[in-house]
Amino acid sequence: IVRPFNEIPGLWKNGVANLYNFWKLDGFRNLHRIMLQNFNTFGPIYREKIGYYESVNIINPEDAAILFKAEGHYPKRLKVEAWTSYRDFRNRKYGVLLKNGEDWRSNRVILNKEVISPKVLENFVPLLDEVGEDFVARVHKKITRSGQNKWTTDLSQELFKYALESVSSVLYGERLGLMLDYIDPEAQHFINCITVMFKTTSPMLYIPPGLLRRIGAKVWRDHVDAWDGIFNQADRCIHNIYRQLRQETGTPKKYPGVLASLLMLDKLSIEDIKASITELMAGGVDTTSITLLWTLYELARHPNLQEELRAEVAAARAESQGDMLEMLKRIPLVKGALKETLRLHPVAVSLQRYIAEDIIIQNYHIPAGTLVQLGLYAMGRDPQVFFRPEHYQPSRWLRTETHYFRSLGFGFGPRQCLGRRIAEAEMQIFLIHMLENFRVEKQRNVEVQSTFELILLPEKPIILTLNFP
Ligand code: HEM
Ligand code: 2DC
């Protein structure tokens, strides 16, 4: 017999009281640990209301399958009101990230062809490979300059630059020059703005931004300044390409980048293109860079595994005679490492959908329209789902265990991460070059935890040493 919605365990009756407790637990930065704790207390399903944020939370892959089967024709995520409020406030169009319904679908279908279809990979790979090589050259220089044959540092700033350079070269078909010693201060400002934008978003998940705006709260003002910085820089890049394209005569010989391709295709309005390109540029920095930082951290903690990966890359290089596109087909363990990183250190703490139809999960009835969240961080660490979850073990993704609804770091289905192909290629190419050139080590054996700043970040700097293998 199916039990009613109102019997789902959890704290959902008093949103304001729950918000107060959440705030006392420093929940704005501990969301992932609080979710884990809730699954321990309530079991594999619980209902919750914090402030005005109401959801049903699940953890099992089999339940995730039910959730995604009910996502409907126009899958819809939690509405991040801070982001839509900014656009409404400044009168800017929503891009694919924030659109919904038919408007989302028609834009997404066109973007898919230029950004995530398998055939564009061959255009992206040479561009990304060049950035990877420049990163290696930069580290070489740093090692030489240190005079100690090694370079010990917090790589996060370097990785932000690598990620922005990579995503920009794909979007604009042009280099920004961030692998050089002196970089454009505007680009550095853009990077800083993205971090602030994410950080200021998380409190506004629970407290309506409209309210914060009326009382002139600092978090809202900082958020607006951050988005302003992001849009100004993206506008500059976009205008540049637009101007070049109008001056050009004849068809270009080489791949001109995603933006120019979309402009020439002429299927989306310029305003729609600008909105989505800005989101892609902003979405392409902290996500991949932090995932790469976590991966280097795990490889430093597992030296034998690191050698195994190095051997795989060397063999792939030999077999493909240096053709990078071919190489990417021969590195299953490197790909497993990235999946393993996203399992233990996911960028997104949860995946969510407003379900399009009624469903039954864990024998509870859940009505259409409910926001259902899959606790991705909690699932990745659940011993019922992953054998010895605390072990970083890329080979688990090769064959031995079932993968059914377990590899969800980029989301699922037609609403999954639009930047997925770019992100995967960019990260794989980075690891190939790093493994071929450097050994990664770390000083002491300190565990680094995550902190929630809308995306999950390392709670303290990760210091690594790069030297020659
Ligand atoms: C959406 C993860 C990198 C752009 C998403 C979602 C996740 C995600 C979980 C939500 C998917 C869903 O609801 O099913 C990641 C991870 C990344 C990454 C783990 C890297 C390790 C990127 C990059 C870009 C990007 C590099 C841009 C080039 C986007 C966009 C959306 C999105 C535009 C919204 C798509 C839509 O609503 O249709 N990402 N992402 N992401 N991501 Fe990423
Ligand atoms: C954060 O409870 C926790 O890929 C919330 O590249 C639920 C939630 C909703 C949407 C998620 C967000 C979480 C984490 C960051 C995500 C975002 C959707 C897209 C975004 C996963 C899980 C991200 C990082 C995009 C960002 C694009 C950019 C223009 C801001």
PDB file of C-alpha atoms in Angstrom, residues 200-316:
ATOM      1  CA  THR A 200      26.825  35.258  -2.966  1.00  0.00           C
ATOM      2  CA  THR A 201      24.249  32.975  -4.602  1.00  0.00           C
ATOM      3  CA  SER A 202      24.052  30.392  -1.820  1.00  0.00           C
ATOM      4  CA  PRO A 203      22.349  32.481   0.894  1.00  0.00           C
ATOM      5  CA  MET A 204      19.844  33.625  -1.734  1.00  0.00           C
ATOM      6  CA  LEU A 205      18.723  30.026  -2.269  1.00  0.00           C
ATOM      7  CA  TYR A 206      16.860  30.360   1.043  1.00  0.00           C
ATOM      8  CA  ILE A 207      16.148  34.080   1.399  1.00  0.00           C
ATOM      9  CA  PRO A 208      14.341  35.651  -1.553  1.00  0.00           C
ATOM     10  CA  PRO A 209      16.647  38.029  -3.465  1.00  0.00           C
ATOM     11  CA  GLY A 210      13.717  40.400  -4.017  1.00  0.00           C
ATOM     12  CA  LEU A 211      13.548  40.910  -0.251  1.00  0.00           C
ATOM     13  CA  LEU A 212      17.315  41.323   0.084  1.00  0.00           C
ATOM     14  CA  ARG A 213      17.241  43.872  -2.703  1.00  0.00           C
ATOM     15  CA  ARG A 214      14.513  45.945  -1.035  1.00  0.00           C
ATOM     16  CA  ILE A 215      16.439  46.100   2.238  1.00  0.00           C
ATOM     17  CA  GLY A 216      19.647  46.949   0.331  1.00  0.00           C
ATOM     18  CA  ALA A 217      21.503  43.872   1.641  1.00  0.00           C
ATOM     19  CA  LYS A 218      25.237  43.669   0.907  1.00  0.00           C
ATOM     20  CA  VAL A 219      24.958  40.145  -0.469  1.00  0.00           C
ATOM     21  CA  TRP A 220      22.578  41.358  -3.190  1.00  0.00           C
ATOM     22  CA  ARG A 221      24.773  44.355  -4.065  1.00  0.00           C
ATOM     23  CA  ASP A 222      27.881  42.149  -4.270  1.00  0.00           C
ATOM     24  CA  HIS A 223      25.963  39.716  -6.435  1.00  0.00           C
ATOM     25  CA  VAL A 224      24.927  42.458  -8.860  1.00  0.00           C
ATOM     26  CA  ASP A 225      28.486  43.809  -9.061  1.00  0.00           C
ATOM     27  CA  ALA A 226      29.791  40.299  -9.786  1.00  0.00           C
ATOM     28  CA  TRP A 227      27.317  39.653 -12.618  1.00  0.00           C
ATOM     29  CA  ASP A 228      27.974  43.151 -13.989  1.00  0.00           C
ATOM     30  CA  GLY A 229      31.677  42.287 -14.199  1.00  0.00           C
ATOM     31  CA  ILE A 230      30.907  38.957 -15.866  1.00  0.00           C
ATOM     32  CA  PHE A 231      28.553  40.467 -18.459  1.00  0.00           C
ATOM     33  CA  ASN A 232      30.874  43.394 -19.250  1.00  0.00           C
ATOM     34  CA  GLN A 233      33.807  41.106 -20.014  1.00  0.00           C
ATOM     35  CA  ALA A 234      31.686  38.656 -22.029  1.00  0.00           C
ATOM     36  CA  ASP A 235      30.147  41.573 -23.962  1.00  0.00           C
ATOM     37  CA  ARG A 236      33.636  42.777 -24.891  1.00  0.00           C
ATOM     38  CA  CYS A 237      34.672  39.342 -26.164  1.00  0.00           C
ATOM     39  CA  ILE A 238      31.421  38.882 -28.074  1.00  0.00           C
ATOM     40  CA  HIS A 239      31.580  42.331 -29.722  1.00  0.00           C
ATOM     41  CA  ASN A 240      35.114  41.667 -30.846  1.00  0.00           C
ATOM     42  CA  ILE A 241      34.123  38.545 -32.736  1.00  0.00           C
ATOM     43  CA  TYR A 242      30.964  40.147 -34.091  1.00  0.00           C
ATOM     44  CA  ARG A 243      32.976  43.059 -35.517  1.00  0.00           C
ATOM     45  CA  GLN A 244      35.614  40.765 -37.048  1.00  0.00           C
ATOM     46  CA  LEU A 245      32.939  38.663 -38.664  1.00  0.00           C
ATOM     47  CA  ARG A 246      31.309  41.668 -40.323  1.00  0.00           C
ATOM     48  CA  GLN A 247      34.620  42.837 -41.750  1.00  0.00           C
ATOM     49  CA  GLU A 248      35.504  39.430 -43.088  1.00  0.00           C
ATOM     50  CA  THR A 249      34.844  38.501 -46.700  1.00  0.00           C
ATOM     51  CA  GLY A 250      34.427  34.941 -47.945  1.00  0.00           C
ATOM     52  CA  THR A 251      34.244  31.858 -45.776  1.00  0.00           C
ATOM     53  CA  PRO A 252      37.008  31.238 -43.235  1.00  0.00           C
ATOM     54  CA  LYS A 253      39.264  28.222 -43.695  1.00  0.00           C
ATOM     55  CA  LYS A 254      39.668  27.130 -40.143  1.00  0.00           C
ATOM     56  CA  TYR A 255      37.120  26.470 -37.371  1.00  0.00           C
ATOM     57  CA  PRO A 256      36.023  29.911 -36.134  1.00  0.00           C
ATOM     58  CA  GLY A 257      34.689  28.950 -32.673  1.00  0.00           C
ATOM     59  CA  VAL A 258      31.204  28.403 -31.215  1.00  0.00           C
ATOM     60  CA  LEU A 259      30.129  32.063 -31.220  1.00  0.00           C
ATOM     61  CA  ALA A 260      31.027  32.733 -34.868  1.00  0.00           C
ATOM     62  CA  SER A 261      29.428  29.427 -35.892  1.00  0.00           C
ATOM     63  CA  LEU A 262      26.180  30.408 -34.163  1.00  0.00           C
ATOM     64  CA  LEU A 263      26.213  33.883 -35.720  1.00  0.00           C
ATOM     65  CA  MET A 264      26.767  32.472 -39.213  1.00  0.00           C
ATOM     66  CA  LEU A 265      24.119  29.791 -38.676  1.00  0.00           C
ATOM     67  CA  ASP A 266      21.631  32.613 -38.040  1.00  0.00           C
ATOM     68  CA  LYS A 267      19.034  30.462 -36.264  1.00  0.00           C
ATOM     69  CA  LEU A 268      19.078  32.200 -32.880  1.00  0.00           C
ATOM     70  CA  SER A 269      18.614  35.919 -32.259  1.00  0.00           C
ATOM     71  CA  ILE A 270      21.774  37.821 -31.402  1.00  0.00           C
ATOM     72  CA  GLU A 271      20.399  38.509 -27.929  1.00  0.00           C
ATOM     73  CA  ASP A 272      19.788  34.790 -27.327  1.00  0.00           C
ATOM     74  CA  ILE A 273      23.280  33.953 -28.566  1.00  0.00           C
ATOM     75  CA  LYS A 274      24.867  36.574 -26.314  1.00  0.00           C
ATOM     76  CA  ALA A 275      22.945  35.324 -23.280  1.00  0.00           C
ATOM     77  CA  SER A 276      23.975  31.691 -23.725  1.00  0.00           C
ATOM     78  CA  ILE A 277      27.580  32.445 -24.701  1.00  0.00           C
ATOM     79  CA  THR A 278      27.920  34.518 -21.516  1.00  0.00           C
ATOM     80  CA  GLU A 279      26.608  31.608 -19.460  1.00  0.00           C
ATOM     81  CA  LEU A 280      28.960  29.172 -21.166  1.00  0.00           C
ATOM     82  CA  MET A 281      31.917  31.453 -20.532  1.00  0.00           C
ATOM     83  CA  ALA A 282      30.972  31.923 -16.869  1.00  0.00           C
ATOM     84  CA  GLY A 283      30.122  28.241 -16.390  1.00  0.00           C
ATOM     85  CA  GLY A 284      33.418  27.134 -17.824  1.00  0.00           C
ATOM     86  CA  VAL A 285      35.868  28.431 -15.220  1.00  0.00           C
ATOM     87  CA  ASP A 286      35.421  27.238 -11.628  1.00  0.00           C
ATOM     88  CA  THR A 287      33.794  23.925 -12.576  1.00  0.00           C
ATOM     89  CA  THR A 288      36.605  22.300 -14.561  1.00  0.00           C
ATOM     90  CA  SER A 289      39.442  23.980 -12.665  1.00  0.00           C
ATOM     91  CA  ILE A 290      38.262  22.752  -9.273  1.00  0.00           C
ATOM     92  CA  THR A 291      37.664  19.247 -10.627  1.00  0.00           C
ATOM     93  CA  LEU A 292      41.225  19.223 -11.981  1.00  0.00           C
ATOM     94  CA  LEU A 293      42.590  20.480  -8.674  1.00  0.00           C
ATOM     95  CA  TRP A 294      40.811  17.665  -6.806  1.00  0.00           C
ATOM     96  CA  THR A 295      42.141  15.163  -9.345  1.00  0.00           C
ATOM     97  CA  LEU A 296      45.744  16.320  -8.899  1.00  0.00           C
ATOM     98  CA  TYR A 297      45.210  16.147  -5.146  1.00  0.00           C
ATOM     99  CA  GLU A 298      44.003  12.539  -5.383  1.00  0.00           C
ATOM    100  CA  LEU A 299      46.876  11.594  -7.710  1.00  0.00           C
ATOM    101  CA  ALA A 300      49.342  13.123  -5.264  1.00  0.00           C
ATOM    102  CA  ARG A 301      47.817  10.999  -2.507  1.00  0.00           C
ATOM    103  CA  HIS A 302      48.014   7.842  -4.637  1.00  0.00           C
ATOM    104  CA  PRO A 303      51.506   7.727  -6.220  1.00  0.00           C
ATOM    105  CA  ASN A 304      51.146   4.173  -7.563  1.00  0.00           C
ATOM    106  CA  LEU A 305      47.902   5.036  -9.278  1.00  0.00           C
ATOM    107  CA  GLN A 306      49.587   8.115 -10.725  1.00  0.00           C
ATOM    108  CA  GLU A 307      52.281   5.911 -12.295  1.00  0.00           C
ATOM    109  CA  GLU A 308      49.596   3.611 -13.702  1.00  0.00           C
ATOM    110  CA  LEU A 309      47.891   6.557 -15.363  1.00  0.00           C
ATOM    111  CA  ARG A 310      51.229   7.814 -16.693  1.00  0.00           C
ATOM    112  CA  ALA A 311      51.843   4.425 -18.287  1.00  0.00           C
ATOM    113  CA  GLU A 312      48.379   4.420 -19.872  1.00  0.00           C
ATOM    114  CA  VAL A 313      48.996   7.865 -21.348  1.00  0.00           C
ATOM    115  CA  ALA A 314      52.444   6.874 -22.666  1.00  0.00           C
ATOM    116  CA  ALA A 315      50.978   3.806 -24.374  1.00  0.00           C
ATOM    117  CA  ALA A 316      48.130   5.844 -25.833  1.00  0.00           C
TER     118      ALA A 316
END
